[in-house]
PDB file of C-alpha atoms and ligand atoms in Angstrom:
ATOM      1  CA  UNK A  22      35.962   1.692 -22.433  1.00 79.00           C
ATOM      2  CA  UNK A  23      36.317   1.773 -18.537  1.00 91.00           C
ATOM      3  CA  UNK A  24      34.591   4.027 -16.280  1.00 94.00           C
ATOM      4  CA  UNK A  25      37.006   6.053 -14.020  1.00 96.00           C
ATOM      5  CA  UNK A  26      33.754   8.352 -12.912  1.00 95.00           C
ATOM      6  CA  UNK A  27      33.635   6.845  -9.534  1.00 97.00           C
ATOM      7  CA  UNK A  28      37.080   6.041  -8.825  1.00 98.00           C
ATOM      8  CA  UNK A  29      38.412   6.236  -4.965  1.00 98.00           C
ATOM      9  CA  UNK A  30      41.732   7.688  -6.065  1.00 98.00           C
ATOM     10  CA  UNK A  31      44.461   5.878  -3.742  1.00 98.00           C
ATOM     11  CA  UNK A  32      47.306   8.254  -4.039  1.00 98.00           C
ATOM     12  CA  UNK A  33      47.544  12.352  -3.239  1.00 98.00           C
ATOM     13  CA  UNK A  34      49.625  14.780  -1.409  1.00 98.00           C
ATOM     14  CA  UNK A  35      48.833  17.627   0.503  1.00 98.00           C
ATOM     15  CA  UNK A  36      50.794  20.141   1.596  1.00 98.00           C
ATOM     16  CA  UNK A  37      51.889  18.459   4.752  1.00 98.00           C
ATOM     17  CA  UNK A  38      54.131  16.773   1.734  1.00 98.00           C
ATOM     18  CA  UNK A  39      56.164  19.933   1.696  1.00 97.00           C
ATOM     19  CA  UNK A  40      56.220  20.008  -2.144  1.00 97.00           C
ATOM     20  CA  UNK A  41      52.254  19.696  -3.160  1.00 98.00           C
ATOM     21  CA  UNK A  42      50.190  22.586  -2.962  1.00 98.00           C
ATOM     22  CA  UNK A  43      46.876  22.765  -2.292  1.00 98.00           C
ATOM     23  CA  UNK A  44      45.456  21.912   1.686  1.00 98.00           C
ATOM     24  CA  UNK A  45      43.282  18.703   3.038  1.00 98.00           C
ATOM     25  CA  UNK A  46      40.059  20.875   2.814  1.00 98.00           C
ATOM     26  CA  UNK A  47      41.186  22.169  -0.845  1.00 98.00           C
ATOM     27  CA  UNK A  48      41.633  18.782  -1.936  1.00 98.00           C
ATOM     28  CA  UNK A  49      38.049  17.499  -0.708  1.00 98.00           C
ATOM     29  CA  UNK A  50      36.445  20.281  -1.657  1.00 98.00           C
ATOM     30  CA  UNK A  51      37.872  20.216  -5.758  1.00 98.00           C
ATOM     31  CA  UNK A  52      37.241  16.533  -5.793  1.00 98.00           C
ATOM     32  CA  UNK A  53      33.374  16.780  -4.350  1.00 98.00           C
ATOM     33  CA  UNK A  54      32.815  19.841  -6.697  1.00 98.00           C
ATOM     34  CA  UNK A  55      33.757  16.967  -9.379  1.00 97.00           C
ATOM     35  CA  UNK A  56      31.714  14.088  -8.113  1.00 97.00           C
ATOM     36  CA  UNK A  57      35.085  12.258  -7.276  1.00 98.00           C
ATOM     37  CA  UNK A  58      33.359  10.080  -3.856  1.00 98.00           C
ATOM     38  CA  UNK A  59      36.331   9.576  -2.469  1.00 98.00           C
ATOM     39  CA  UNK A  60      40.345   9.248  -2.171  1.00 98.00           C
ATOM     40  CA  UNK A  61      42.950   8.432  -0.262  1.00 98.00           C
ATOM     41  CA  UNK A  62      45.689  11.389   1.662  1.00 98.00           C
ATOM     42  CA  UNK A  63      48.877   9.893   1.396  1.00 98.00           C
ATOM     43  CA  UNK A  64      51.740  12.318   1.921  1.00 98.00           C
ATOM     44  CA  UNK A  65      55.244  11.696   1.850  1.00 98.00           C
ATOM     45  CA  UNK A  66      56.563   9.749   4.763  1.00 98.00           C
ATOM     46  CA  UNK A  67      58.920  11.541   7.357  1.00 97.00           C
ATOM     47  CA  UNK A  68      62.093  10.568   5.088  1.00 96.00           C
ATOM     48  CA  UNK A  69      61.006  12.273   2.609  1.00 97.00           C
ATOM     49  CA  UNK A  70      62.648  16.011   2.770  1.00 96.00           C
ATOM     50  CA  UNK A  71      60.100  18.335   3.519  1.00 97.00           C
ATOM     51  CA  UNK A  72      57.957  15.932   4.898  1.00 97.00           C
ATOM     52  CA  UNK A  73      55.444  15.860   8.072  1.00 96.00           C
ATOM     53  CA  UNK A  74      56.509  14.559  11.214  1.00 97.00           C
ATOM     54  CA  UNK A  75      55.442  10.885  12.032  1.00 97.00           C
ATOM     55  CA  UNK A  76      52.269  13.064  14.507  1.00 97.00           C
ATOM     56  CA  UNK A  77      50.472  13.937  11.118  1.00 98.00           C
ATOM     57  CA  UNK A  78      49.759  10.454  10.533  1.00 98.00           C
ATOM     58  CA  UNK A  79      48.929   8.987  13.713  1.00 97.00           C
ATOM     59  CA  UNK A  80      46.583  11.674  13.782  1.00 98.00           C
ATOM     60  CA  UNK A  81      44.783  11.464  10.944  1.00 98.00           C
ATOM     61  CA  UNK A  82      42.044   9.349  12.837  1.00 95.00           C
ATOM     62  CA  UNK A  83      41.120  12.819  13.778  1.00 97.00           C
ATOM     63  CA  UNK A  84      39.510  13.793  10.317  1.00 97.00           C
ATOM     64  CA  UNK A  85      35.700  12.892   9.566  1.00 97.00           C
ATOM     65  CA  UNK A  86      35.471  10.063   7.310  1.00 97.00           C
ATOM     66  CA  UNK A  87      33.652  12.510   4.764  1.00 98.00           C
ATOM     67  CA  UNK A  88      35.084  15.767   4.094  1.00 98.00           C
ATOM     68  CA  UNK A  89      32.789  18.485   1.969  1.00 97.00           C
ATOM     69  CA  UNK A  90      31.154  15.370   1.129  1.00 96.00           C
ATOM     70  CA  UNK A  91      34.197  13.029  -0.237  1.00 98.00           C
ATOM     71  CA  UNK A  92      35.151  10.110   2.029  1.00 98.00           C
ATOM     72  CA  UNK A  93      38.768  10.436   3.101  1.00 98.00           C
ATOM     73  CA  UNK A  94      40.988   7.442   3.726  1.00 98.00           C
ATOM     74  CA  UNK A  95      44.103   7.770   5.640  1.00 98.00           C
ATOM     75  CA  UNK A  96      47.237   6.626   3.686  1.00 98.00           C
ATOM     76  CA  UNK A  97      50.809   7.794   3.657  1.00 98.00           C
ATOM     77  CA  UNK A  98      53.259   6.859   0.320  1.00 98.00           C
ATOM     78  CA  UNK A  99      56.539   5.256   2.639  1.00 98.00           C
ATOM     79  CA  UNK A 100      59.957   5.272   1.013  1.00 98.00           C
ATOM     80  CA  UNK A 101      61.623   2.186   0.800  1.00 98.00           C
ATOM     81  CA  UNK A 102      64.686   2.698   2.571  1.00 98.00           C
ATOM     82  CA  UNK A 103      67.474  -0.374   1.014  1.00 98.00           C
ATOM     83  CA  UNK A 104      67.630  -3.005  -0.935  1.00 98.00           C
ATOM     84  CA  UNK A 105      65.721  -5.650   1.713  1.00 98.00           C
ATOM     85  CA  UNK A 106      62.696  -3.324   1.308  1.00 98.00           C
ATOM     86  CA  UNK A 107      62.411  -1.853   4.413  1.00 98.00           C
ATOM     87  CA  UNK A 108      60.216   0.808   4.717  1.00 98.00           C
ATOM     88  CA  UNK A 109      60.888   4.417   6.746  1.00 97.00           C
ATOM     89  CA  UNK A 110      57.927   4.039   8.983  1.00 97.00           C
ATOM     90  CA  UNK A 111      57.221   1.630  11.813  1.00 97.00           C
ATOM     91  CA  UNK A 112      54.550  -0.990  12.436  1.00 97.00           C
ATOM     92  CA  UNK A 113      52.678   1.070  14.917  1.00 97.00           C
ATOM     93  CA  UNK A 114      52.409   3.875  12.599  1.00 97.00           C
ATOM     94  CA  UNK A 115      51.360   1.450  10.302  1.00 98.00           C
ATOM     95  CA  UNK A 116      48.803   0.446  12.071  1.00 96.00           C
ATOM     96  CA  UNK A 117      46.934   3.573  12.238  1.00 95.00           C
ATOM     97  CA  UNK A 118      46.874   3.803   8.744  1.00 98.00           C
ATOM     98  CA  UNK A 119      43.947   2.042   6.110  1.00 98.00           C
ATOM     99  CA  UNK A 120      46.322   2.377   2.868  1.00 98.00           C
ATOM    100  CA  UNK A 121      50.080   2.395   2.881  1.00 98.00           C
ATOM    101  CA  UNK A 122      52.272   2.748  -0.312  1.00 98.00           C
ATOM    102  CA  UNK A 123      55.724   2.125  -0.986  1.00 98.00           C
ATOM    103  CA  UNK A 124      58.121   3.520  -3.499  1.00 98.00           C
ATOM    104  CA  UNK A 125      61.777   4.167  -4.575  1.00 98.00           C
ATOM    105  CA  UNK A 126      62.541   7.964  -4.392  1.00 98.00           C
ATOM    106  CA  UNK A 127      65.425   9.278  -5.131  1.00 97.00           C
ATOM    107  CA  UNK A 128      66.308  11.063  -2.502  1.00 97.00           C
ATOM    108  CA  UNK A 129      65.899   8.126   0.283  1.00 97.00           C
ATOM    109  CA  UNK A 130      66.780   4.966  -2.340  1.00 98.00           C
ATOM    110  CA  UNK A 131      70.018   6.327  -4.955  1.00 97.00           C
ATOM    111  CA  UNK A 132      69.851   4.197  -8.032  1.00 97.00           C
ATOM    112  CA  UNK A 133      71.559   1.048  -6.593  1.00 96.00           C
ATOM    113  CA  UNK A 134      71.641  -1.143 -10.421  1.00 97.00           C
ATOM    114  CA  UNK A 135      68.635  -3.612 -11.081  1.00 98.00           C
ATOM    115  CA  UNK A 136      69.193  -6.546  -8.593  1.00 98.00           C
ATOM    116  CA  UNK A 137      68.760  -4.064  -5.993  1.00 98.00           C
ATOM    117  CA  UNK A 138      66.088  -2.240  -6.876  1.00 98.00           C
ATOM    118  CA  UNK A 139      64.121  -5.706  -7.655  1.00 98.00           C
ATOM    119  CA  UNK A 140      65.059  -6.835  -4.380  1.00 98.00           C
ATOM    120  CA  UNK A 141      64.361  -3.844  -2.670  1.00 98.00           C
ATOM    121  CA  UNK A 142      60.498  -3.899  -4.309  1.00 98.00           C
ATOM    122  CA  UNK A 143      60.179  -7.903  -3.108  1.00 98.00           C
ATOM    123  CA  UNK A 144      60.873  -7.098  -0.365  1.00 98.00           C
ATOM    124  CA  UNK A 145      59.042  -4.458   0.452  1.00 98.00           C
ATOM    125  CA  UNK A 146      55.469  -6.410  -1.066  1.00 98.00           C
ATOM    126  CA  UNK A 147      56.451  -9.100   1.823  1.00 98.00           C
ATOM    127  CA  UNK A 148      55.472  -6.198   4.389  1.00 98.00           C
ATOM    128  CA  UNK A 149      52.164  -7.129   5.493  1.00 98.00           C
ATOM    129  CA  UNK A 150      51.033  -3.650   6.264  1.00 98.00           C
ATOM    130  CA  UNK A 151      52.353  -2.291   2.249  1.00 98.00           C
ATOM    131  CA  UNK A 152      49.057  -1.831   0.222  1.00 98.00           C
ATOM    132  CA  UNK A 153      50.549  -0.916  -2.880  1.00 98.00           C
ATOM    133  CA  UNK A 154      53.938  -0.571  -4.884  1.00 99.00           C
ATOM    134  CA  UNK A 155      53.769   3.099  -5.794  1.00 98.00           C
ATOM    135  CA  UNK A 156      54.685   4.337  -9.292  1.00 98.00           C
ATOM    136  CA  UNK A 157      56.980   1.433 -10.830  1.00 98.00           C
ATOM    137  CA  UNK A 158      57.712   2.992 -13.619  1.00 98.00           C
ATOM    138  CA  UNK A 159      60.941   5.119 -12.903  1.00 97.00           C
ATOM    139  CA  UNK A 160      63.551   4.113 -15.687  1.00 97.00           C
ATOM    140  CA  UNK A 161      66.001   5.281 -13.171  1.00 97.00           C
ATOM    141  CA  UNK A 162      65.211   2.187 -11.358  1.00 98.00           C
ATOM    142  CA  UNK A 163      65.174  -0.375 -13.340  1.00 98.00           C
ATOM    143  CA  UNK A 164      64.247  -3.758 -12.368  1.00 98.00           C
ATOM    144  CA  UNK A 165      62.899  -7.447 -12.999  1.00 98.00           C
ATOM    145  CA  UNK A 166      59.291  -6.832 -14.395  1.00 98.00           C
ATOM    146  CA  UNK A 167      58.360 -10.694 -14.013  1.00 98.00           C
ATOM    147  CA  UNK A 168      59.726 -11.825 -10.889  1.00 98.00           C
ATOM    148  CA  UNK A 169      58.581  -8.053  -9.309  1.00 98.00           C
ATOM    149  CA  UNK A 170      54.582  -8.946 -10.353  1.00 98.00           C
ATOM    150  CA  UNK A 171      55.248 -12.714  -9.193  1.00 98.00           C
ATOM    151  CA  UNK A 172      56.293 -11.393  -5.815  1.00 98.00           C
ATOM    152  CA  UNK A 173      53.073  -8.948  -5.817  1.00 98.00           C
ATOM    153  CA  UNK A 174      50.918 -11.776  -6.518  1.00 98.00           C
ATOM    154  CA  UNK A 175      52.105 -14.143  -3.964  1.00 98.00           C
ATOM    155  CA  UNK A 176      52.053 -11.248  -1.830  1.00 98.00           C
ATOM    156  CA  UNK A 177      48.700  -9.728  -2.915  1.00 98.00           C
ATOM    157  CA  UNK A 178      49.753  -6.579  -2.976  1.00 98.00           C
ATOM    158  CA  UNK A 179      48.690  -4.296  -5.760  1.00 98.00           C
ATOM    159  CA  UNK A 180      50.563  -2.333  -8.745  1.00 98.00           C
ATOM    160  CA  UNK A 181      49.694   1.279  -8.843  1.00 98.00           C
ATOM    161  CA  UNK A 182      49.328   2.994 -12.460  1.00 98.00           C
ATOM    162  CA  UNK A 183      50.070   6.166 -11.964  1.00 98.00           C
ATOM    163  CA  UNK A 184      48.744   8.847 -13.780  1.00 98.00           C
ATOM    164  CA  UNK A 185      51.777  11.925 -13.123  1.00 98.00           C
ATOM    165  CA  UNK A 186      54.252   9.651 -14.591  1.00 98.00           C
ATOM    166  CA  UNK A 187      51.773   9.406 -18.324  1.00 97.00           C
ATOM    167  CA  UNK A 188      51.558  13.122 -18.219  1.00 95.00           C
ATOM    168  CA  UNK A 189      53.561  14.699 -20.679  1.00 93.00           C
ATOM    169  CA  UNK A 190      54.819  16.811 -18.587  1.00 92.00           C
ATOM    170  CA  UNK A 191      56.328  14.150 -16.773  1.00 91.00           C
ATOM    171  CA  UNK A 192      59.848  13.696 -14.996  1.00 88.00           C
ATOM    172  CA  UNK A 193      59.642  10.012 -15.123  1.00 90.00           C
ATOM    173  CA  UNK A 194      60.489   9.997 -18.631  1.00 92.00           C
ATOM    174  CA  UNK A 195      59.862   6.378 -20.738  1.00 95.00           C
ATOM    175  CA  UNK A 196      56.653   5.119 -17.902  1.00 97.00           C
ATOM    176  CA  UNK A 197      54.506   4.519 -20.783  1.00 97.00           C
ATOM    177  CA  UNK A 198      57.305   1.789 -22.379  1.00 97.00           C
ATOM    178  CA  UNK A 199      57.571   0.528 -18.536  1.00 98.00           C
ATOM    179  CA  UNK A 200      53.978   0.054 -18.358  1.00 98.00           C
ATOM    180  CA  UNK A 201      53.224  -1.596 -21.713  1.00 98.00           C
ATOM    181  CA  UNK A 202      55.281  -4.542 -20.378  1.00 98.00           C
ATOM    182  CA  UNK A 203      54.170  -3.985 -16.964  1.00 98.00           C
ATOM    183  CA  UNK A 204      50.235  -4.744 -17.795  1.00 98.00           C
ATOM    184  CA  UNK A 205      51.203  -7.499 -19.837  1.00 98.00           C
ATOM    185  CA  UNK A 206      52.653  -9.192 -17.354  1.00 98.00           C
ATOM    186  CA  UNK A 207      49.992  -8.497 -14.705  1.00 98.00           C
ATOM    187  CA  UNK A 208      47.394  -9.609 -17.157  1.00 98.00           C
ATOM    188  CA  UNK A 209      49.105 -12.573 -17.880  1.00 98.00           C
ATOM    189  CA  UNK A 210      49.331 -13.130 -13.777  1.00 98.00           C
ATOM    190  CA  UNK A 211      46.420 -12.270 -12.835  1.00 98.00           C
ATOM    191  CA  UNK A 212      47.595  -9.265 -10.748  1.00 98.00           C
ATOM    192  CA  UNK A 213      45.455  -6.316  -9.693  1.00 98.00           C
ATOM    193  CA  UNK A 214      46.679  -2.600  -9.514  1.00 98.00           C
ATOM    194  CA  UNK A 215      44.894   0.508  -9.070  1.00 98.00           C
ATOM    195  CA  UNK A 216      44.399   3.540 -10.837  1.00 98.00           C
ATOM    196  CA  UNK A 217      45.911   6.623  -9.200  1.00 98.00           C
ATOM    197  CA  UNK A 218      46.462  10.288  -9.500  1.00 98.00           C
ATOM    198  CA  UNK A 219      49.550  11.044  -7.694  1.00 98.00           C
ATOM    199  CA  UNK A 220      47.914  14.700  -7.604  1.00 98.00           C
ATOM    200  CA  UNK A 221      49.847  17.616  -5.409  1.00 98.00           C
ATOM    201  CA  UNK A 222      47.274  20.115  -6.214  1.00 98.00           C
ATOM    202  CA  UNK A 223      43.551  19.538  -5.806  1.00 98.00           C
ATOM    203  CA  UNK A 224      42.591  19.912  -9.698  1.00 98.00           C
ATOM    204  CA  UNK A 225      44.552  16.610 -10.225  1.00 98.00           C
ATOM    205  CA  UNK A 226      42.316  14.478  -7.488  1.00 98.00           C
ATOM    206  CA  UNK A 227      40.908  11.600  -9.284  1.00 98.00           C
ATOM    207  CA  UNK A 228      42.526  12.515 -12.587  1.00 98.00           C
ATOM    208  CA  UNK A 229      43.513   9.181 -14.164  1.00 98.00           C
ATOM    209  CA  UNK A 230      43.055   9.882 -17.560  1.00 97.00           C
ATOM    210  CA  UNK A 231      46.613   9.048 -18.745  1.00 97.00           C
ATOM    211  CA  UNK A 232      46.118   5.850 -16.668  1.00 98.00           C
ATOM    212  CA  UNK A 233      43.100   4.752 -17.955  1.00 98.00           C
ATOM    213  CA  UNK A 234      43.944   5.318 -21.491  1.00 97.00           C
ATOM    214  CA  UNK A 235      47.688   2.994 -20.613  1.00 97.00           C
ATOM    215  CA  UNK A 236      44.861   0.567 -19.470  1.00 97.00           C
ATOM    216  CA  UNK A 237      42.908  -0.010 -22.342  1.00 97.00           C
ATOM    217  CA  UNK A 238      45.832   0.128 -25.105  1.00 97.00           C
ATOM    218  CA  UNK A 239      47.246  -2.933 -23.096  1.00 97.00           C
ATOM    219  CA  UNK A 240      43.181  -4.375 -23.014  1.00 97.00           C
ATOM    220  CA  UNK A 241      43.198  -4.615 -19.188  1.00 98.00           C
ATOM    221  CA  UNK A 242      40.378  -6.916 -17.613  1.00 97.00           C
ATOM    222  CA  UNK A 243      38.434  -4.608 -15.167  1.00 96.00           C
ATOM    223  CA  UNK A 244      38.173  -7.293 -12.629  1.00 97.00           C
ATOM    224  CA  UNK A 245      41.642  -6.518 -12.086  1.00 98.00           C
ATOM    225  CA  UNK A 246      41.531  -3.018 -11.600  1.00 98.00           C
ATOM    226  CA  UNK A 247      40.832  -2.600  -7.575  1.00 98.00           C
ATOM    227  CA  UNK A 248      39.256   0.841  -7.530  1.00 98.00           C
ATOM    228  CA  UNK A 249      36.508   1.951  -9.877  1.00 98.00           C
ATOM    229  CA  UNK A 250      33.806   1.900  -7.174  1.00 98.00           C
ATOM    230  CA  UNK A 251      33.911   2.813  -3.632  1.00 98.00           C
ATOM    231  CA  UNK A 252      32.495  -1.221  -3.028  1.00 98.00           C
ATOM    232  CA  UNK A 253      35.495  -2.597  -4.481  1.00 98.00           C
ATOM    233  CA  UNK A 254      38.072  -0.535  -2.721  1.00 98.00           C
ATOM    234  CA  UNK A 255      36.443  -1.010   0.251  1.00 98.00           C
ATOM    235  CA  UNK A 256      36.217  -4.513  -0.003  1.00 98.00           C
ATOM    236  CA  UNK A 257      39.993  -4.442  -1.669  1.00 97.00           C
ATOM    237  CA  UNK A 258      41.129  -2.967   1.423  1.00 97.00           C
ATOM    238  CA  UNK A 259      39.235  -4.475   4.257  1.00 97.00           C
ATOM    239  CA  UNK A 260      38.251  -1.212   5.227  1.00 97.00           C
ATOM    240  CA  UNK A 261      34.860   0.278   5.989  1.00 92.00           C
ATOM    241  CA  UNK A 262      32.842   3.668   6.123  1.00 90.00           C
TER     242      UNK A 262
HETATM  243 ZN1   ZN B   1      56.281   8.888  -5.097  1.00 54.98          ZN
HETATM  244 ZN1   ZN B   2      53.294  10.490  -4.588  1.00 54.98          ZN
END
C-alpha cells in the first residue's frame, strides 16, 4: 500500500484558470488544514479560454514559498499547440517557472487522428523546459502508448496520473483502460510519473486517491513514483526551498 500522506501535489488550478473555483490563499489554506506540505499552482496557460494573461506567471516569484504553511511551487499546465509539440508559452516565461506541464486540450489541439497526437506528445517531451505530460489519458486523443513512454524516457520527462480523469464523475471517459496499459508500459521502461490532483477547488488539493488506487492494481514500484515526499520532488525537480 503506498503512502500519498505527504504528497507535493504537481497539478491545480486556481481561479486565475477562469474555470476552477476556489483562490491561491483558499487553496493553501484547505491543503495545510489537511497536512498536504505542499503543491504545485499550475493554471491554464494564456491559450487556454478564460485563462490569465502571460503577467500572472512571470509574477508568481512574488508569492512566499510557504503559504498558511504549505510550500507553493510555481507551475503553469501549457497547451500543446500542433502536432510538432509546440507549446503556447515562450522560453522566457518558461524560465520563471519550477514545474511546467503540457497537455492536449481540446479547445487549443482538435482531435487530429493518432499519428498526430503521438507526434504532437514527442515532441513536446523534447522541450527541455516540459516537466510533465499532463493527463494522457483522453480517449479523444488517442495515441502510441509505447513509443509515447520511450520518448518520455529518453527525454526524462515524467507521466502524470491524474486523479480527475479516475473520478467517476469524470469527462475523460475510459482513463482507467488508458492507464492499465499506460503503467505497464512505464513499469516495464522504467519510467517515472507523478501522482496528481488536477483539483479546481481547494477540497481536491492533494486528493489522489483514484490515482493511487490505478497505481497499485497495476503493482507500481514506488521508486518510480516522483512525488510522495517533499525530498523527492525536490530533488525530481532540481528545485529548492
Ligand atoms: Zn488539462
Ligand atoms: Zn489541469
Amino acid at each position: 500500500m503506498i503512502s500519498t500522506n505527504n504528497i507535493i501535489d504537481t497539478h491545480n488550478h486556481s481561479t486565475a484558470s477562469g474555470h476552477a473555483y476556489s483562490s491561491l490563499e483558499e487553496m493553501a489554506k484547505d491543503a495545510a488544514s489537511r497536512g498536504i506540505p505542499g503543491f504545485v499552482l499550475s493554471d491554464h496557460s494564456p491559450g487556454m479560454p478564460g485563462s490569465a494573461h502571460s503577467y500572472h506567471f512571470s509574477n508568481l516569484r512574488v508569492l512566499p514559498r510557504k503559504i498558511h504553511g504549505t510550500f507553493v511551487f510555481r507551475g503553469i499546465e501549457a497547451n500543446i499547440i500542433n502536432s510538432q509539440g509546440e507549446i503556447d508559452i515562450d522560453e522566457e516565461l518558461c524560465n520563471e517557472l519550477e514545474v511546467v506541464i503540457a497537455s492536449l486540450h481540446i479547445p487549443t489541439f482538435p482531435p487530429d487522428g493518432k499519428e498526430a497526437h503521438t507526434s504532437a506528445y514527442i515532441g513536446a517531451m523534447k522541450n527541455p523546459y516540459v516537466k510533465i505530460i499532463g493527463h494522457p489519458d483522453d480517449t479523444r486523443f488517442p495515441y502510441d502508448i509505447s513509443r509515447f513512454v520511450q520518448a518520455a524516457g529518453e527525454t526524462g520527462t515524467i507521466i502524470e496520473v491524474n486523479n480527475s480523469s479516475l473520478r467517476p464523475d469524470t469527462f475523460r471517459v475510459g482513463a482507467e483502460e488508458v492507464y492499465k496499459t499506460l503503467l505497464k508500459e512505464c513499469r516495464k521502461q522504467g519510467v517515472r510519473v507523478t501522482l496528481s490532483s488536477d483539483s479546481h477547488f481547494s477540497a481536491s488539493v492533494g486528493c489522489v486517491e483514484h490515482a493511487a488506487r490505478q497505481i497499485e492494481e497495476a503493482n507500481f514500484p514506488e521508486e518510480l513514483i516522483v512525488n510522495l515526499s517533499i525530498e523527492r520532488f525536490l530533488e525530481e525537480f532540481g528545485l529548492e526551498i
